[in-house]
XYZ file of C-alpha atoms in Angstrom:
687
model
C 23.167 27.054 -15.484
C 24.436 24.189 -13.290
C 27.492 22.062 -13.869
C 27.406 18.293 -14.150
C 30.325 17.794 -11.747
C 29.071 20.084 -8.974
C 28.094 18.502 -5.652
C 25.922 19.695 -2.781
C 27.780 20.693 0.351
C 27.644 18.085 3.077
C 26.703 15.168 0.827
C 28.766 12.076 0.132
C 30.623 12.347 -3.183
C 31.479 9.160 -5.020
C 34.700 9.715 -6.944
C 35.966 7.510 -9.738
C 39.655 6.722 -9.518
C 40.148 7.711 -13.151
C 38.820 11.275 -13.020
C 42.257 12.833 -12.853
C 43.399 10.938 -15.932
C 41.909 13.727 -18.055
C 43.980 16.909 -17.612
C 42.107 20.147 -17.939
C 42.575 21.865 -21.293
C 44.329 25.219 -20.965
C 42.027 28.058 -21.964
C 44.309 29.225 -24.765
C 44.182 25.784 -26.362
C 40.402 25.488 -26.456
C 40.032 26.435 -30.135
C 42.320 23.556 -31.061
C 40.041 21.139 -29.261
C 37.410 21.617 -31.901
C 39.900 21.921 -34.713
C 40.711 19.437 -37.395
C 43.058 17.450 -35.181
C 40.347 16.912 -32.594
C 37.920 15.988 -35.314
C 40.178 13.120 -36.385
C 40.774 11.849 -32.810
C 38.641 9.115 -31.233
C 35.331 10.498 -30.032
C 36.245 9.753 -26.427
C 39.508 9.351 -24.565
C 41.351 6.227 -23.474
C 40.043 6.026 -19.918
C 37.108 3.994 -21.225
C 38.884 0.861 -19.907
C 38.314 2.053 -16.332
C 34.721 3.090 -16.981
C 33.908 -0.115 -18.835
C 33.740 -2.445 -15.782
C 31.318 -0.089 -14.024
C 29.136 0.168 -17.081
C 29.359 -3.576 -17.691
C 27.990 -4.365 -14.263
C 25.028 -2.013 -14.786
C 24.417 -3.560 -18.192
C 24.623 -6.984 -16.579
C 22.047 -5.954 -13.964
C 19.833 -4.565 -16.699
C 20.171 -7.829 -18.645
C 19.200 -9.750 -15.504
C 16.130 -7.462 -15.394
C 16.857 -6.558 -11.791
C 14.636 -3.492 -12.234
C 11.672 -5.890 -12.096
C 12.781 -6.579 -8.508
C 12.297 -2.897 -7.666
C 16.031 -2.080 -7.968
C 16.492 1.146 -9.945
C 19.609 1.510 -12.127
C 21.466 4.612 -13.328
C 20.296 5.151 -16.893
C 20.826 7.812 -19.550
C 17.367 8.320 -21.025
C 17.174 10.137 -24.361
C 13.981 12.119 -24.900
C 12.899 14.709 -27.400
C 10.011 15.986 -29.445
C 9.466 14.389 -32.818
C 11.931 15.718 -35.430
C 14.159 17.280 -32.755
C 17.233 15.548 -34.223
C 17.380 12.815 -31.590
C 18.348 10.034 -34.023
C 21.099 12.185 -35.539
C 22.676 12.759 -32.112
C 22.651 9.050 -31.315
C 24.090 8.213 -34.732
C 26.940 10.638 -34.152
C 27.723 9.062 -30.767
C 27.452 5.475 -32.025
C 28.931 5.976 -35.469
C 26.177 3.870 -37.061
C 23.039 4.601 -39.043
C 19.726 4.286 -37.216
C 16.243 4.061 -38.783
C 15.015 7.287 -40.357
C 11.487 7.994 -41.610
C 8.662 10.475 -41.484
C 6.788 10.316 -38.162
C 7.924 8.113 -35.303
C 11.219 6.346 -36.039
C 11.626 4.792 -32.594
C 8.571 2.719 -31.696
C 10.064 0.779 -28.763
C 12.616 1.725 -26.095
C 15.964 1.205 -27.828
C 18.767 0.410 -25.383
C 22.009 1.376 -27.116
C 25.140 -0.146 -25.560
C 28.288 1.456 -26.940
C 31.516 -0.381 -26.102
C 34.911 0.896 -27.218
C 36.925 -2.024 -28.654
C 40.198 -1.667 -30.516
C 39.486 -4.262 -33.161
C 39.597 -3.821 -36.930
C 36.070 -5.087 -37.517
C 33.104 -3.680 -35.562
C 30.859 -6.151 -33.773
C 27.154 -5.344 -33.687
C 24.116 -7.348 -32.610
C 20.530 -6.956 -31.434
C 19.000 -8.524 -28.316
C 15.230 -8.993 -28.078
C 12.654 -11.642 -27.248
C 15.333 -13.802 -25.635
C 17.581 -14.003 -28.696
C 20.761 -12.376 -30.000
C 20.925 -11.448 -33.685
C 24.328 -10.444 -35.196
C 24.050 -7.532 -37.630
C 26.336 -6.112 -40.314
C 26.903 -2.374 -39.952
C 25.234 -1.350 -43.241
C 22.129 -3.375 -42.276
C 21.564 -1.959 -38.771
C 18.599 0.256 -39.652
C 16.859 -2.579 -41.505
C 17.529 -5.058 -38.686
C 16.161 -2.641 -36.081
C 12.994 -2.136 -38.137
C 12.500 -5.915 -38.453
C 13.012 -6.400 -34.705
C 10.673 -3.493 -33.932
C 7.953 -5.027 -36.102
C 8.370 -8.307 -34.224
C 8.063 -6.554 -30.835
C 5.449 -3.862 -31.524
C 3.817 -5.329 -34.598
C 3.915 -3.922 -38.123
C 2.599 -0.450 -38.710
C 3.038 2.573 -36.488
C 1.966 1.370 -33.048
C 4.414 1.484 -30.132
C 5.391 -0.878 -27.304
C 7.181 -0.550 -23.960
C 9.117 -3.813 -24.510
C 12.752 -2.806 -25.064
C 15.085 -3.689 -27.912
C 18.849 -3.678 -27.277
C 21.519 -2.655 -29.800
C 25.115 -3.523 -28.866
C 27.858 -1.654 -30.762
C 31.450 -2.766 -30.137
C 33.597 -0.448 -32.174
C 36.881 1.382 -31.983
C 36.573 5.013 -30.906
C 32.996 5.013 -29.554
C 32.382 6.226 -25.999
C 31.536 3.632 -23.360
C 27.896 4.551 -22.880
C 24.555 2.874 -22.375
C 21.546 4.957 -23.356
C 17.835 4.326 -23.720
C 16.316 6.036 -26.754
C 12.563 6.549 -26.366
C 9.909 7.324 -29.000
C 9.771 10.955 -30.075
C 6.890 12.921 -28.603
C 3.996 13.650 -30.935
C 0.552 14.989 -30.093
C -1.242 14.373 -33.395
C -1.665 10.733 -34.483
C -0.992 9.989 -38.127
C -2.689 7.312 -40.198
C -2.191 3.915 -38.612
C -1.494 5.242 -35.119
C -3.928 4.909 -32.216
C -5.785 8.038 -31.111
C -4.039 7.937 -27.724
C -0.513 7.776 -29.190
C 0.539 10.807 -27.140
C -0.605 9.211 -23.893
C 1.179 5.947 -24.755
C 4.457 7.736 -25.505
C 4.098 9.915 -22.398
C 3.581 6.872 -20.182
C 6.705 5.138 -21.539
C 8.799 8.287 -21.114
C 7.571 8.908 -17.573
C 8.276 5.286 -16.670
C 11.942 5.766 -17.625
C 12.639 9.334 -16.445
C 10.800 9.245 -13.108
C 13.376 7.204 -11.105
C 15.840 9.568 -9.426
C 18.690 7.428 -10.784
C 17.851 8.354 -14.392
C 19.894 10.988 -16.235
C 17.690 12.783 -18.763
C 19.333 13.683 -22.088
C 16.852 16.179 -23.498
C 17.312 16.757 -27.242
C 16.173 20.250 -28.281
C 16.111 21.788 -31.731
C 17.751 25.213 -32.010
C 14.895 26.221 -34.302
C 12.248 26.237 -31.542
C 11.593 28.015 -28.267
C 12.899 25.598 -25.625
C 10.106 26.466 -23.199
C 7.488 25.174 -25.667
C 9.068 21.740 -26.038
C 6.949 18.899 -24.705
C 10.085 16.990 -23.653
C 11.067 19.911 -21.394
C 7.619 19.940 -19.813
C 7.808 16.208 -19.090
C 11.317 16.300 -17.646
C 10.412 19.250 -15.417
C 7.589 17.202 -13.919
C 10.107 14.740 -12.440
C 13.231 16.943 -12.267
C 11.958 20.415 -11.454
C 15.360 21.972 -10.830
C 17.061 20.136 -13.701
C 19.609 18.503 -11.394
C 19.728 15.387 -13.554
C 18.924 16.883 -16.960
C 21.471 17.530 -19.711
C 20.313 19.305 -22.896
C 21.814 18.762 -26.336
C 20.876 21.466 -28.862
C 20.689 20.222 -32.458
C 20.336 21.899 -35.873
C 22.462 24.852 -34.743
C 23.374 25.647 -38.352
C 19.686 26.354 -39.115
C 19.136 28.896 -36.343
C 22.472 30.255 -35.113
C 21.181 33.731 -34.296
C 20.598 34.234 -30.577
C 21.582 30.674 -29.678
C 24.302 31.810 -27.307
C 21.691 33.803 -25.366
C 19.325 30.829 -25.209
C 21.907 28.457 -23.729
C 23.364 30.972 -21.294
C 20.027 32.355 -20.074
C 18.791 28.828 -19.263
C 15.127 29.738 -18.910
C 14.139 26.063 -18.598
C 16.440 24.940 -15.758
C 18.944 22.570 -17.329
C 21.067 21.735 -14.291
C 23.713 19.644 -16.070
C 24.214 22.215 -18.792
C 23.891 22.413 -22.568
C 25.924 20.980 -25.444
C 25.423 22.376 -28.953
C 25.972 20.055 -31.918
C 25.606 20.098 -35.692
C 23.535 17.359 -37.297
C 25.085 15.172 -39.987
C 23.733 16.232 -43.407
C 22.974 13.951 -46.344
C 25.637 11.379 -47.147
C 28.356 12.938 -45.049
C 30.600 10.436 -43.347
C 30.899 10.740 -39.592
C 34.460 12.015 -39.965
C 33.339 14.652 -42.470
C 30.447 15.647 -40.239
C 32.771 16.209 -37.280
C 35.133 18.331 -39.384
C 32.208 20.419 -40.600
C 30.959 20.755 -37.014
C 34.366 21.993 -35.847
C 34.603 24.445 -38.751
C 31.060 25.747 -38.130
C 31.690 26.563 -34.460
C 34.986 28.296 -35.349
C 33.843 30.361 -38.325
C 30.146 31.175 -37.882
C 29.762 34.681 -36.519
C 26.962 33.678 -34.126
C 28.243 30.254 -33.081
C 31.932 31.015 -32.665
C 31.202 33.074 -29.521
C 29.709 30.081 -27.726
C 32.041 28.655 -25.063
C 34.029 25.834 -26.701
C 33.492 23.658 -23.625
C 29.843 23.177 -24.603
C 30.078 22.547 -28.356
C 30.641 19.420 -30.403
C 29.703 15.762 -30.343
C 33.032 14.869 -28.710
C 32.212 17.227 -25.799
C 28.767 15.651 -25.501
C 30.379 12.204 -25.373
C 32.846 13.271 -22.685
C 30.101 14.844 -20.583
C 27.883 11.784 -20.867
C 30.715 9.416 -19.962
C 31.655 11.495 -16.936
C 28.063 11.970 -15.763
C 27.288 8.307 -16.294
C 30.399 7.128 -14.433
C 29.764 9.442 -11.498
C 26.117 8.421 -11.301
C 26.970 4.709 -11.424
C 29.621 5.077 -8.732
C 27.264 7.167 -6.589
C 24.399 4.707 -6.932
C 26.282 1.420 -6.630
C 26.505 1.370 -2.808
C 22.749 1.974 -2.593
C 22.143 -0.630 -5.310
C 24.195 -3.167 -3.331
C 22.208 -2.321 -0.198
C 18.862 -2.654 -1.992
C 19.844 -5.917 -3.665
C 20.970 -7.390 -0.322
C 17.788 -6.247 1.432
C 15.550 -7.616 -1.330
C 17.508 -10.881 -1.408
C 17.244 -11.302 2.352
C 13.501 -10.559 2.293
C 12.855 -13.033 -0.533
C 14.932 -15.789 1.099
C 13.040 -15.232 4.350
C 9.689 -15.329 2.553
C 10.642 -18.508 0.702
C 11.696 -20.175 3.961
C 8.333 -19.314 5.500
C 6.480 -20.959 2.660
C 5.467 -24.556 3.353
C 7.336 -27.267 1.561
C 5.399 -29.300 -0.957
C 3.816 -32.275 0.823
C 4.418 -35.688 -0.712
C 2.798 -38.184 1.697
C -0.306 -38.608 3.855
C 1.874 -38.583 6.964
C 3.431 -35.246 6.007
C 0.007 -33.814 5.225
C -1.451 -35.021 8.537
C 1.410 -33.493 10.523
C 1.126 -30.230 8.612
C -2.625 -30.098 9.193
C -2.268 -30.716 12.925
C 0.468 -28.115 13.151
C -1.638 -25.482 11.370
C -4.744 -26.225 13.471
C -2.721 -25.929 16.683
C -1.132 -22.674 15.479
C -4.556 -21.236 14.577
C -5.928 -22.416 17.924
C -3.093 -20.688 19.769
C -3.692 -17.468 17.800
C -7.372 -17.507 18.761
C -6.512 -18.110 22.425
C -4.244 -15.061 22.330
C -6.776 -12.797 20.674
C -10.036 -13.912 22.285
C -8.984 -15.216 25.698
C -5.536 -14.136 26.914
C -5.466 -10.658 25.406
C -2.087 -11.062 23.662
C -1.889 -9.158 20.399
C 1.714 -9.688 19.253
C 0.529 -11.325 16.011
C -1.651 -8.306 15.134
C 0.016 -5.387 16.942
C -1.369 -2.693 14.615
C -4.732 -4.239 13.743
C -7.024 -3.181 16.587
C -9.949 -5.021 15.018
C -8.299 -8.306 16.050
C -7.770 -7.322 19.690
C -10.653 -9.526 20.841
C -10.581 -9.191 24.632
C -10.276 -5.417 24.470
C -13.066 -5.126 21.925
C -15.293 -7.413 24.020
C -14.980 -4.980 26.941
C -15.877 -2.093 24.621
C -18.886 -3.953 23.253
C -20.002 -4.953 26.775
C -19.724 -1.358 27.985
C -21.745 -0.193 24.992
C -24.444 -2.782 25.758
C -24.529 -1.672 29.398
C -24.848 1.963 28.344
C -27.732 1.183 25.974
C -29.480 -0.826 28.681
C -29.097 1.910 31.300
C -30.240 4.618 28.893
C -33.102 2.897 27.114
C -36.727 4.009 27.418
C -37.438 1.506 30.202
C -34.755 3.097 32.361
C -36.454 6.502 32.165
C -37.755 6.782 35.765
C -39.749 10.000 35.512
C -41.782 9.537 32.320
C -45.550 9.130 32.992
C -44.732 8.806 36.660
C -46.908 6.166 38.457
C -49.228 5.761 35.446
C -48.199 2.189 34.707
C -48.185 1.286 38.404
C -51.743 2.605 38.974
C -53.001 0.652 35.945
C -51.226 -2.450 37.179
C -52.850 -2.166 40.599
C -56.281 -1.664 39.076
C -55.839 -4.695 36.804
C -54.783 -6.805 39.800
C -57.771 -5.936 41.976
C -59.371 -8.833 43.771
C -60.724 -10.022 47.107
C -57.842 -9.262 49.414
C -56.901 -7.461 52.569
C -57.122 -3.663 52.413
C -53.922 -1.793 51.519
C -52.276 -5.041 50.475
C -49.770 -4.674 47.602
C -50.454 -7.501 45.117
C -47.303 -9.270 43.858
C -49.062 -9.967 40.551
C -49.094 -6.226 39.748
C -45.318 -6.116 40.261
C -44.803 -9.162 38.003
C -46.967 -7.772 35.208
C -44.997 -4.557 35.100
C -41.683 -6.421 35.365
C -42.541 -8.767 32.504
C -43.536 -5.900 30.250
C -40.341 -4.007 31.008
C -38.125 -7.067 30.475
C -39.950 -7.894 27.244
C -39.409 -4.366 25.949
C -35.636 -4.535 26.500
C -35.231 -8.184 25.432
C -33.972 -7.163 21.970
C -30.884 -5.513 23.503
C -29.120 -8.628 24.885
C -30.064 -10.602 21.763
C -28.703 -7.870 19.472
C -25.519 -7.696 21.543
C -25.085 -11.487 21.372
C -25.598 -11.564 17.605
C -23.153 -8.721 17.101
C -20.514 -10.367 19.285
C -20.754 -13.707 17.505
C -20.539 -11.936 14.151
C -17.284 -10.437 15.392
C -16.070 -13.860 16.596
C -16.852 -15.267 13.148
C -14.807 -12.508 11.458
C -11.806 -13.103 13.735
C -11.909 -16.884 13.303
C -12.164 -16.504 9.486
C -9.265 -14.054 9.428
C -7.010 -16.221 11.591
C -7.773 -19.380 9.626
C -7.207 -17.561 6.337
C -3.759 -16.471 7.507
C -2.739 -19.902 8.761
C -4.153 -21.819 5.778
C -3.069 -19.284 3.166
C -0.611 -21.668 1.530
C -3.199 -24.442 1.116
C -6.002 -22.907 -0.874
C -8.229 -25.982 -1.238
C -8.051 -26.797 2.468
C -8.472 -23.121 3.383
C -11.841 -22.939 1.647
C -13.004 -26.145 3.325
C -11.621 -25.117 6.751
C -13.309 -21.722 6.579
C -16.593 -23.398 5.732
C -16.231 -25.808 8.650
C -15.259 -22.980 11.006
C -18.181 -20.833 9.886
C -20.591 -23.701 10.491
C -19.105 -24.240 13.949
C -19.377 -20.570 14.898
C -22.934 -20.388 13.588
C -23.868 -23.428 15.695
C -22.349 -21.843 18.799
C -23.998 -18.547 17.896
C -27.419 -20.173 17.771
C -26.805 -21.966 21.077
C -25.675 -18.712 22.672
C -28.703 -16.751 21.444
C -31.019 -19.469 22.760
C -29.272 -19.288 26.122
C -29.696 -15.506 26.225
C -33.382 -15.924 25.458
C -33.560 -18.332 28.408
C -31.914 -15.736 30.653
C -34.515 -13.185 29.557
C -37.349 -15.667 30.177
C -35.986 -16.449 33.652
C -36.031 -12.754 34.483
C -39.642 -12.559 33.334
C -40.661 -15.622 35.381
C -40.421 -13.965 38.777
C -38.712 -11.202 40.650
C -35.981 -12.296 42.997
C -32.716 -11.081 44.447
C -30.714 -11.722 47.591
C -28.747 -8.571 47.008
C -29.053 -6.371 50.152
C -28.813 -3.284 47.955
C -32.408 -3.886 46.948
C -33.846 -3.236 50.426
C -31.423 -0.395 51.104
C -32.413 1.353 47.879
C -36.160 0.763 48.451
C -36.053 2.108 52.009
C -34.176 5.205 50.834
C -36.696 5.870 48.080
C -39.709 5.336 50.360
C -38.589 8.183 52.634
C -39.893 10.553 49.957
C -43.412 9.067 49.940
C -45.180 11.322 52.455
C -43.718 14.492 50.949
C -44.714 13.398 47.473
C -48.319 12.428 48.414
C -48.794 15.728 50.273
C -47.709 17.692 47.176
C -50.329 15.905 45.084
C -53.264 15.733 47.507
C -52.945 19.363 48.588
C -52.868 18.761 52.346
C -50.275 21.520 52.569
C -51.438 25.137 52.484
C -50.782 27.046 49.301
C -51.220 26.513 45.527
C -50.785 23.010 44.121
C -47.535 22.572 42.149
C -47.527 21.078 38.674
C -44.119 19.520 39.292
C -42.529 17.882 42.307
C -38.823 17.561 42.873
C -38.169 13.986 43.919
C -34.734 12.860 45.055
C -33.265 10.405 42.562
C -35.806 11.384 39.886
C -35.556 15.132 39.466
C -38.592 17.208 38.399
C -41.696 15.052 38.115
C -44.895 16.106 36.295
C -47.774 15.320 38.711
C -50.920 17.035 37.383
C -52.067 13.799 35.712
C -52.121 12.125 39.171
C -54.625 14.542 40.760
C -57.513 12.810 38.999
C -57.050 9.969 41.482
C -58.813 11.064 44.653
C -57.980 7.843 46.428
C -54.795 8.582 48.352
C -54.442 4.902 49.132
C -54.032 3.964 45.469
C -51.373 6.680 45.085
C -49.528 5.365 48.114
C -49.648 1.820 46.752
C -48.539 2.977 43.295
C -45.627 4.918 44.817
C -44.536 1.865 46.855
C -44.825 -0.357 43.781
C -42.824 2.143 41.705
C -40.023 2.281 44.264
C -39.884 -1.512 44.425
C -39.588 -1.630 40.641
C -36.927 1.111 40.556
C -34.834 -0.658 43.209
C -35.269 -4.034 41.527
C -34.638 -2.691 37.979
C -31.325 -1.337 39.134
C -30.349 -4.812 40.362
C -31.759 -6.414 37.207
C -29.663 -4.290 34.798
C -26.405 -5.037 36.571
C -27.287 -8.716 36.817
C -28.144 -8.932 33.116
C -24.853 -7.308 32.070
C -22.924 -9.642 34.379
C -24.803 -12.671 33.059
C -24.083 -11.709 29.455
C -20.383 -11.212 30.189
C -20.000 -14.558 31.952
C -22.100 -16.426 29.411
C -20.180 -15.136 26.362
C -16.805 -15.601 28.021
C -17.751 -19.190 28.853
C -18.682 -19.943 25.234
C -15.562 -18.264 23.828
C -13.405 -20.226 26.259
C -14.968 -23.452 25.040
C -14.554 -22.378 21.437
C -10.814 -21.666 21.566
C -9.927 -24.537 23.926
C -12.206 -27.350 22.819
C -14.759 -26.665 20.088
C -12.185 -25.561 17.524
C -10.938 -29.158 17.418
C -14.147 -30.047 15.571
C -12.671 -28.334 12.521
C -9.777 -30.783 12.570
C -12.170 -33.750 12.795
C -14.251 -32.408 9.918
C -11.162 -31.789 7.812
C -9.829 -35.272 8.405
C -13.192 -36.877 7.644
C -13.827 -40.583 7.461
C -12.314 -40.812 3.974
C -9.351 -38.514 4.649
C -10.471 -35.976 2.035
C -8.749 -33.155 3.923
C -5.428 -34.969 3.762
C -5.818 -35.468 0.032
C -6.530 -31.742 -0.384
C -3.366 -30.904 1.566
C -1.303 -32.759 -1.040
C -2.650 -30.545 -3.827
C -0.967 -27.138 -3.873
C -2.803 -24.229 -5.405
C -1.361 -22.924 -8.688
C -0.877 -19.531 -7.008
C 1.420 -21.031 -4.339
C 3.402 -22.984 -6.910
C 3.786 -19.838 -9.003
C 4.773 -17.771 -5.974
C 7.448 -20.287 -4.949
C 8.898 -20.359 -8.455
C 8.807 -16.583 -8.669
C 10.691 -16.288 -5.384
C 13.277 -18.846 -6.511
C 13.835 -17.019 -9.794
C 14.016 -13.696 -7.989
C 16.587 -15.059 -5.527
C 18.657 -16.427 -8.411
C 18.617 -13.063 -10.189
C 19.457 -11.148 -7.000
C 22.333 -13.502 -6.123
C 23.806 -13.112 -9.610
C 23.317 -9.353 -9.361
C 25.007 -9.216 -5.972
C 27.974 -11.228 -7.244
C 28.288 -9.027 -10.333
C 28.321 -5.808 -8.310
C 30.778 -7.181 -5.742
C 33.431 -7.584 -8.443
C 33.602 -3.835 -9.169
C 32.976 -2.333 -5.733
C 36.714 -2.043 -5.076
C 36.932 0.466 -7.958
C 34.854 2.984 -6.037
C 36.382 5.276 -3.441
C 34.005 7.157 -1.144
C 35.073 10.504 0.297
C 33.244 12.850 2.570
C 32.358 16.025 0.700
C 34.211 18.138 3.208
C 37.446 16.336 2.348
C 37.130 16.824 -1.397
């Protein structure tokens, strides 16, 4: 069983400057602590005044609802199964009567703020729905029920909207606790079928943050390991490092209790405290006397260590744990508040100011267009990605190279680039179709053109597909950049994106038409001044005699079914032996080699043409064409300017939310700063 004031070696301990104000009780005097004298003393000692400022600042932060800003606060969260005696424990600590009934008594999170005040008349009030309602002590239970009905509605439904009870009274411990609905699995009449899930969700919301201290109320009459509250707390605090257990109804099941709390089968890291519930109409003073007598005289309970019995011990433990947790968390809270404040101030400064005149709107529009234009130049032309360092999909120049390489690969590996398939078949047919009155052994240029046009036509879909895909990408980038730059002006953003899309689609259509022209030019005639063409053709033609001999059988020996041709690999040739005319084979071979040499030039030229063409259009887009968006936005009637003057409700709401958040965080920061000098930080090794 762990101790609530133990610390891990090597960590930073946060020590309150009042800890030593409570001298340790000598062992021989422990029985007197729970005796009649102790029962008549205040429930907690006088060092509340030093704890109070720390607790006040946390209560102030909670009142400011700083938790909505993502800042977690140290909180004692009271959980327990239904009928575990949770209300009785809280009543004993607060010295006031809370609602009692069959079923769920607590239907909303009840924040109980106990403040020790030496005044003859207690001061009590409720805070909910933005109002403060003073309450007389005898009417507390009724007032809480009325407030609960207002928050959660009449009946037995629950709500996660909190209700706050402030108790300023002499002798109470300085504590702030959140009492949550008791856990029940079976809905009663008037409760929703998912009542368990609703209660579980509220409990998990409060106990999950690592800053929460879980006060788990367990009945002595049950097996602790079967308690639903234990199961829930173990989900978020497996080792029990921030769980304290209070065992109630000890007078009903005293046998074996000492073994249950010392064995600690359920990992309660902050230890156990055993208490007796107030019975019937007992006053709180009478109940404490009876509790002290019970733990001294009962044969089973008197052997329990006196340092873990009694409501006064529970109060002392809670005060100490709470104070240590607040002091430990405050530096981190200050850091988180400052970081959140700085981030919100920065975000607010980045938001555009509300525009009030046409001149302001015109300047803002020009500024945004120029900023968007510069972003597009970086992404699509200069290859600068500082605005989108992690988003590779916006790295336009790099992606263009990848897309161009992919297009080149597809072109070089398409069916038309397969050199060995049906070798010479198309060339022989082309020569036969081009027969006419001509000189013998003359290679007709028309046969070459027919084959070229067919091949170009069959690959024409590739450059068009590549162009369409690239302009689709350009459209996505332009839309994304404009969305980012126009984000604060919703009405103009929609219009600007429409104008930009129309512009890109117009350029896309022009580009596709130009690519079709390039393809048609390649089909018109075959031409190149590249010397590689003749070099490649001459190299290929050196294989002609060897190849023809293998087919015609002029060499001695069996005729091969395949011929190994340099640059082509194994070629199937049996289909060529049906042509007895060697001359036609020679012409077909020469025509094939011309086409192979020229096709190699054609593929490189097409890739180069596509690269230059698309780069040219993108250059014009980001340097000149994008200005058309500005002209369209301005319009002859200045409709774009008028739209700039109308802020979207979302932007207005965001600005107000940031302002409110900054106000809350500034107040929170000021509140915390006033008590930071009460905290002394020591290295654990020096403690």
